[in-house]
mmCIF file with all atom_site columns, C-alpha atoms in Angstrom:
data_model
loop_
_atom_site.group_PDB
_atom_site.id
_atom_site.type_symbol
_atom_site.label_atom_id
_atom_site.label_alt_id
_atom_site.label_comp_id
_atom_site.label_asym_id
_atom_site.label_entity_id
_atom_site.label_seq_id
_atom_site.pdbx_PDB_ins_code
_atom_site.Cartn_x
_atom_site.Cartn_y
_atom_site.Cartn_z
_atom_site.occupancy
_atom_site.B_iso_or_equiv
_atom_site.pdbx_formal_charge
_atom_site.auth_seq_id
_atom_site.auth_comp_id
_atom_site.auth_asym_id
_atom_site.auth_atom_id
_atom_site.pdbx_PDB_model_num
ATOM 1  C CA . VAL A 1 1  ? -66.919 -62.947 -49.556 1.00 93.00 ? 100 VAL A CA 1
ATOM 2  C CA . ALA A 1 2  ? -64.538 -60.042 -49.204 1.00 95.00 ? 101 ALA A CA 1
ATOM 3  C CA . LEU A 1 3  ? -62.782 -58.095 -51.934 1.00 94.00 ? 102 LEU A CA 1
ATOM 4  C CA . ARG A 1 4  ? -59.668 -55.967 -51.684 1.00 93.00 ? 103 ARG A CA 1
ATOM 5  C CA . VAL A 1 5  ? -58.821 -53.784 -54.669 1.00 92.00 ? 104 VAL A CA 1
ATOM 6  C CA . ARG A 1 6  ? -55.074 -54.014 -55.132 1.00 89.00 ? 105 ARG A CA 1
ATOM 7  C CA . PRO A 1 7  ? -52.943 -50.963 -55.874 1.00 88.00 ? 106 PRO A CA 1
ATOM 8  C CA . ILE A 1 8  ? -51.592 -50.419 -59.367 1.00 89.00 ? 107 ILE A CA 1
ATOM 9  C CA . SER A 1 9  ? -47.976 -51.559 -59.648 1.00 89.00 ? 108 SER A CA 1
ATOM 10 C CA . VAL A 1 10 ? -45.142 -49.310 -60.758 1.00 93.00 ? 109 VAL A CA 1
ATOM 11 C CA . ALA A 1 11 ? -44.865 -51.266 -64.021 1.00 92.00 ? 110 ALA A CA 1
ATOM 12 C CA . GLU A 1 12 ? -48.579 -50.766 -64.696 1.00 90.00 ? 111 GLU A CA 1
ATOM 13 C CA . LEU A 1 13 ? -48.284 -47.035 -63.997 1.00 91.00 ? 112 LEU A CA 1
ATOM 14 C CA . GLU A 1 14 ? -45.349 -46.793 -66.398 1.00 93.00 ? 113 GLU A CA 1
ATOM 15 C CA . GLU A 1 15 ? -47.536 -48.396 -69.074 1.00 92.00 ? 114 GLU A CA 1
ATOM 16 C CA . GLY A 1 16 ? -50.251 -45.789 -68.506 1.00 88.00 ? 115 GLY A CA 1
ATOM 17 C CA . ALA A 1 17 ? -52.683 -48.020 -66.631 1.00 87.00 ? 116 ALA A CA 1
ATOM 18 C CA . THR A 1 18 ? -55.435 -46.463 -64.540 1.00 87.00 ? 117 THR A CA 1
ATOM 19 C CA . LEU A 1 19 ? -57.497 -47.798 -61.687 1.00 88.00 ? 118 LEU A CA 1
ATOM 20 C CA . ILE A 1 20 ? -60.807 -49.211 -62.948 1.00 89.00 ? 119 ILE A CA 1
ATOM 21 C CA . ALA A 1 21 ? -62.129 -50.692 -59.667 1.00 92.00 ? 120 ALA A CA 1
ATOM 22 C CA . HIS A 1 22 ? -63.661 -48.170 -57.277 1.00 92.00 ? 121 HIS A CA 1
ATOM 23 C CA . LYS A 1 23 ? -65.002 -48.925 -53.807 1.00 94.00 ? 122 LYS A CA 1
ATOM 24 C CA . VAL A 1 24 ? -68.337 -47.101 -53.459 1.00 93.00 ? 123 VAL A CA 1
ATOM 25 C CA . ASP A 1 25 ? -69.242 -48.092 -49.896 1.00 95.00 ? 124 ASP A CA 1
ATOM 26 C CA . GLU A 1 26 ? -68.537 -50.860 -47.376 1.00 94.00 ? 125 GLU A CA 1
ATOM 27 C CA . GLN A 1 27 ? -69.947 -53.508 -49.751 1.00 96.00 ? 126 GLN A CA 1
ATOM 28 C CA . MET A 1 28 ? -70.086 -52.167 -53.310 1.00 96.00 ? 127 MET A CA 1
ATOM 29 C CA . VAL A 1 29 ? -67.338 -51.998 -55.901 1.00 95.00 ? 128 VAL A CA 1
ATOM 30 C CA . VAL A 1 30 ? -67.854 -50.479 -59.353 1.00 94.00 ? 129 VAL A CA 1
ATOM 31 C CA . LEU A 1 31 ? -65.720 -51.449 -62.337 1.00 91.00 ? 130 LEU A CA 1
ATOM 32 C CA . MET A 1 32 ? -65.410 -48.833 -65.068 1.00 86.00 ? 131 MET A CA 1
ATOM 33 C CA . ASP A 1 33 ? -64.549 -50.141 -68.528 1.00 78.00 ? 132 ASP A CA 1
ATOM 34 C CA . PRO A 1 34 ? -61.751 -47.870 -69.778 1.00 70.00 ? 133 PRO A CA 1
ATOM 35 C CA . MET A 1 35 ? -62.528 -48.804 -73.399 1.00 69.00 ? 134 MET A CA 1
ATOM 36 C CA . GLU A 1 36 ? -64.222 -45.930 -75.171 1.00 65.00 ? 135 GLU A CA 1
ATOM 37 C CA . ASP A 1 37 ? -64.075 -46.474 -78.920 1.00 64.00 ? 136 ASP A CA 1
ATOM 38 C CA . PRO A 1 38 ? -66.693 -44.578 -80.967 1.00 64.00 ? 137 PRO A CA 1
ATOM 39 C CA . ASP A 1 39 ? -66.285 -47.080 -83.824 1.00 70.00 ? 138 ASP A CA 1
ATOM 40 C CA . ASP A 1 40 ? -67.093 -50.113 -81.649 1.00 70.00 ? 139 ASP A CA 1
ATOM 41 C CA . VAL A 1 41 ? -70.733 -50.710 -82.615 1.00 68.00 ? 140 VAL A CA 1
ATOM 42 C CA . LEU A 1 42 ? -71.000 -53.806 -80.406 1.00 71.00 ? 141 LEU A CA 1
ATOM 43 C CA . ARG A 1 43 ? -70.344 -51.726 -77.273 1.00 65.00 ? 142 ARG A CA 1
ATOM 44 C CA . ALA A 1 44 ? -72.120 -48.548 -78.357 1.00 65.00 ? 143 ALA A CA 1
ATOM 45 C CA . HIS A 1 45 ? -75.206 -48.982 -76.157 1.00 66.00 ? 144 HIS A CA 1
ATOM 46 C CA . ARG A 1 46 ? -73.557 -50.907 -73.354 1.00 68.00 ? 145 ARG A CA 1
ATOM 47 C CA . SER A 1 47 ? -73.023 -49.468 -69.897 1.00 69.00 ? 146 SER A CA 1
ATOM 48 C CA . ARG A 1 48 ? -69.361 -48.832 -69.135 1.00 77.00 ? 147 ARG A CA 1
ATOM 49 C CA . GLU A 1 49 ? -69.828 -49.582 -65.464 1.00 85.00 ? 148 GLU A CA 1
ATOM 50 C CA . LYS A 1 50 ? -70.601 -52.806 -63.624 1.00 91.00 ? 149 LYS A CA 1
ATOM 51 C CA . SER A 1 51 ? -71.341 -52.887 -59.915 1.00 94.00 ? 150 SER A CA 1
ATOM 52 C CA . TYR A 1 52 ? -70.749 -55.813 -57.573 1.00 95.00 ? 151 TYR A CA 1
ATOM 53 C CA . LEU A 1 53 ? -71.774 -56.389 -53.947 1.00 97.00 ? 152 LEU A CA 1
ATOM 54 C CA . PHE A 1 54 ? -69.648 -58.241 -51.403 1.00 96.00 ? 153 PHE A CA 1
ATOM 55 C CA . ASP A 1 55 ? -69.955 -58.956 -47.696 1.00 96.00 ? 154 ASP A CA 1
ATOM 56 C CA . VAL A 1 56 ? -67.173 -56.438 -47.244 1.00 96.00 ? 155 VAL A CA 1
ATOM 57 C CA . ALA A 1 57 ? -65.075 -54.427 -49.696 1.00 96.00 ? 156 ALA A CA 1
ATOM 58 C CA . PHE A 1 58 ? -61.706 -52.751 -49.234 1.00 96.00 ? 157 PHE A CA 1
ATOM 59 C CA . ASP A 1 59 ? -59.990 -50.223 -51.474 1.00 94.00 ? 158 ASP A CA 1
ATOM 60 C CA . PHE A 1 60 ? -56.313 -50.196 -52.396 1.00 92.00 ? 159 PHE A CA 1
ATOM 61 C CA . THR A 1 61 ? -55.376 -48.286 -49.220 1.00 94.00 ? 160 THR A CA 1
ATOM 62 C CA . ALA A 1 62 ? -56.531 -51.092 -46.887 1.00 94.00 ? 161 ALA A CA 1
ATOM 63 C CA . THR A 1 63 ? -53.772 -52.702 -44.887 1.00 92.00 ? 162 THR A CA 1
ATOM 64 C CA . GLN A 1 64 ? -53.307 -56.426 -44.282 1.00 91.00 ? 163 GLN A CA 1
ATOM 65 C CA . GLU A 1 65 ? -54.216 -55.771 -40.637 1.00 95.00 ? 164 GLU A CA 1
ATOM 66 C CA . THR A 1 66 ? -57.511 -54.097 -41.607 1.00 95.00 ? 165 THR A CA 1
ATOM 67 C CA . VAL A 1 67 ? -58.471 -56.981 -43.885 1.00 93.00 ? 166 VAL A CA 1
ATOM 68 C CA . TYR A 1 68 ? -57.526 -59.535 -41.221 1.00 94.00 ? 167 TYR A CA 1
ATOM 69 C CA . GLN A 1 69 ? -59.527 -57.765 -38.491 1.00 96.00 ? 168 GLN A CA 1
ATOM 70 C CA . ALA A 1 70 ? -62.660 -57.590 -40.670 1.00 95.00 ? 169 ALA A CA 1
ATOM 71 C CA . THR A 1 71 ? -62.531 -61.043 -42.244 1.00 94.00 ? 170 THR A CA 1
ATOM 72 C CA . THR A 1 72 ? -60.536 -63.606 -40.302 1.00 95.00 ? 171 THR A CA 1
ATOM 73 C CA . LYS A 1 73 ? -59.879 -62.604 -36.691 1.00 96.00 ? 172 LYS A CA 1
ATOM 74 C CA . SER A 1 74 ? -63.320 -63.772 -35.519 1.00 95.00 ? 173 SER A CA 1
ATOM 75 C CA . LEU A 1 75 ? -62.529 -67.319 -36.720 1.00 96.00 ? 174 LEU A CA 1
ATOM 76 C CA . ILE A 1 76 ? -59.555 -67.795 -34.385 1.00 96.00 ? 175 ILE A CA 1
ATOM 77 C CA . ASP A 1 77 ? -61.557 -68.481 -31.193 1.00 96.00 ? 176 ASP A CA 1
ATOM 78 C CA . GLY A 1 78 ? -63.507 -71.212 -32.975 1.00 96.00 ? 177 GLY A CA 1
ATOM 79 C CA . VAL A 1 79 ? -60.354 -72.849 -34.323 1.00 96.00 ? 178 VAL A CA 1
ATOM 80 C CA . ILE A 1 80 ? -58.776 -72.820 -30.850 1.00 96.00 ? 179 ILE A CA 1
ATOM 81 C CA . SER A 1 81 ? -61.993 -74.415 -29.521 1.00 97.00 ? 180 SER A CA 1
ATOM 82 C CA . GLY A 1 82 ? -61.690 -77.261 -32.022 1.00 96.00 ? 181 GLY A CA 1
ATOM 83 C CA . TYR A 1 83 ? -63.900 -76.057 -34.868 1.00 96.00 ? 182 TYR A CA 1
ATOM 84 C CA . ASN A 1 84 ? -62.767 -76.014 -38.476 1.00 96.00 ? 183 ASN A CA 1
ATOM 85 C CA . ALA A 1 85 ? -62.375 -72.795 -40.443 1.00 95.00 ? 184 ALA A CA 1
ATOM 86 C CA . THR A 1 86 ? -61.198 -72.073 -43.958 1.00 94.00 ? 185 THR A CA 1
ATOM 87 C CA . VAL A 1 87 ? -59.868 -68.851 -45.415 1.00 92.00 ? 186 VAL A CA 1
ATOM 88 C CA . PHE A 1 88 ? -59.306 -68.884 -49.164 1.00 91.00 ? 187 PHE A CA 1
ATOM 89 C CA . ALA A 1 89 ? -57.247 -66.013 -50.550 1.00 87.00 ? 188 ALA A CA 1
ATOM 90 C CA . TYR A 1 90 ? -56.915 -65.569 -54.294 1.00 88.00 ? 189 TYR A CA 1
ATOM 91 C CA . GLY A 1 91 ? -54.553 -63.258 -56.079 1.00 80.00 ? 190 GLY A CA 1
ATOM 92 C CA . PRO A 1 92 ? -51.271 -61.648 -55.052 1.00 68.00 ? 191 PRO A CA 1
ATOM 93 C CA . THR A 1 93 ? -51.457 -62.276 -51.305 1.00 55.00 ? 192 THR A CA 1
#
C-alpha cells in the first residue's frame, strides 16, 4: 500500500486550510489534528497526532513519475509475460 499526500488546492488555501499530513520517512505519515479547543473536554487528553505506516509514502512534492517508478513499473514485465496485475488508485488521480 502506497500513500501520496496531495497538495493543498488554491481554494483550500484561500479558506485558510493548512497541511495536516506530514511524511516522516519513506514509510511513515503523521496526521496532526488542527483542532485545538480548550473547552473540548472530550479531546482534552487525546493525542493530536496519529501515525500510519505504509509500504511506501510520498509527500505532496512527489511527481506522477516518482510514484509510478516506486509502485507500478515493476508490474509491467509480469503483465507482458501473461500474469495479472492490479493497481487500485483512490482519490484525485
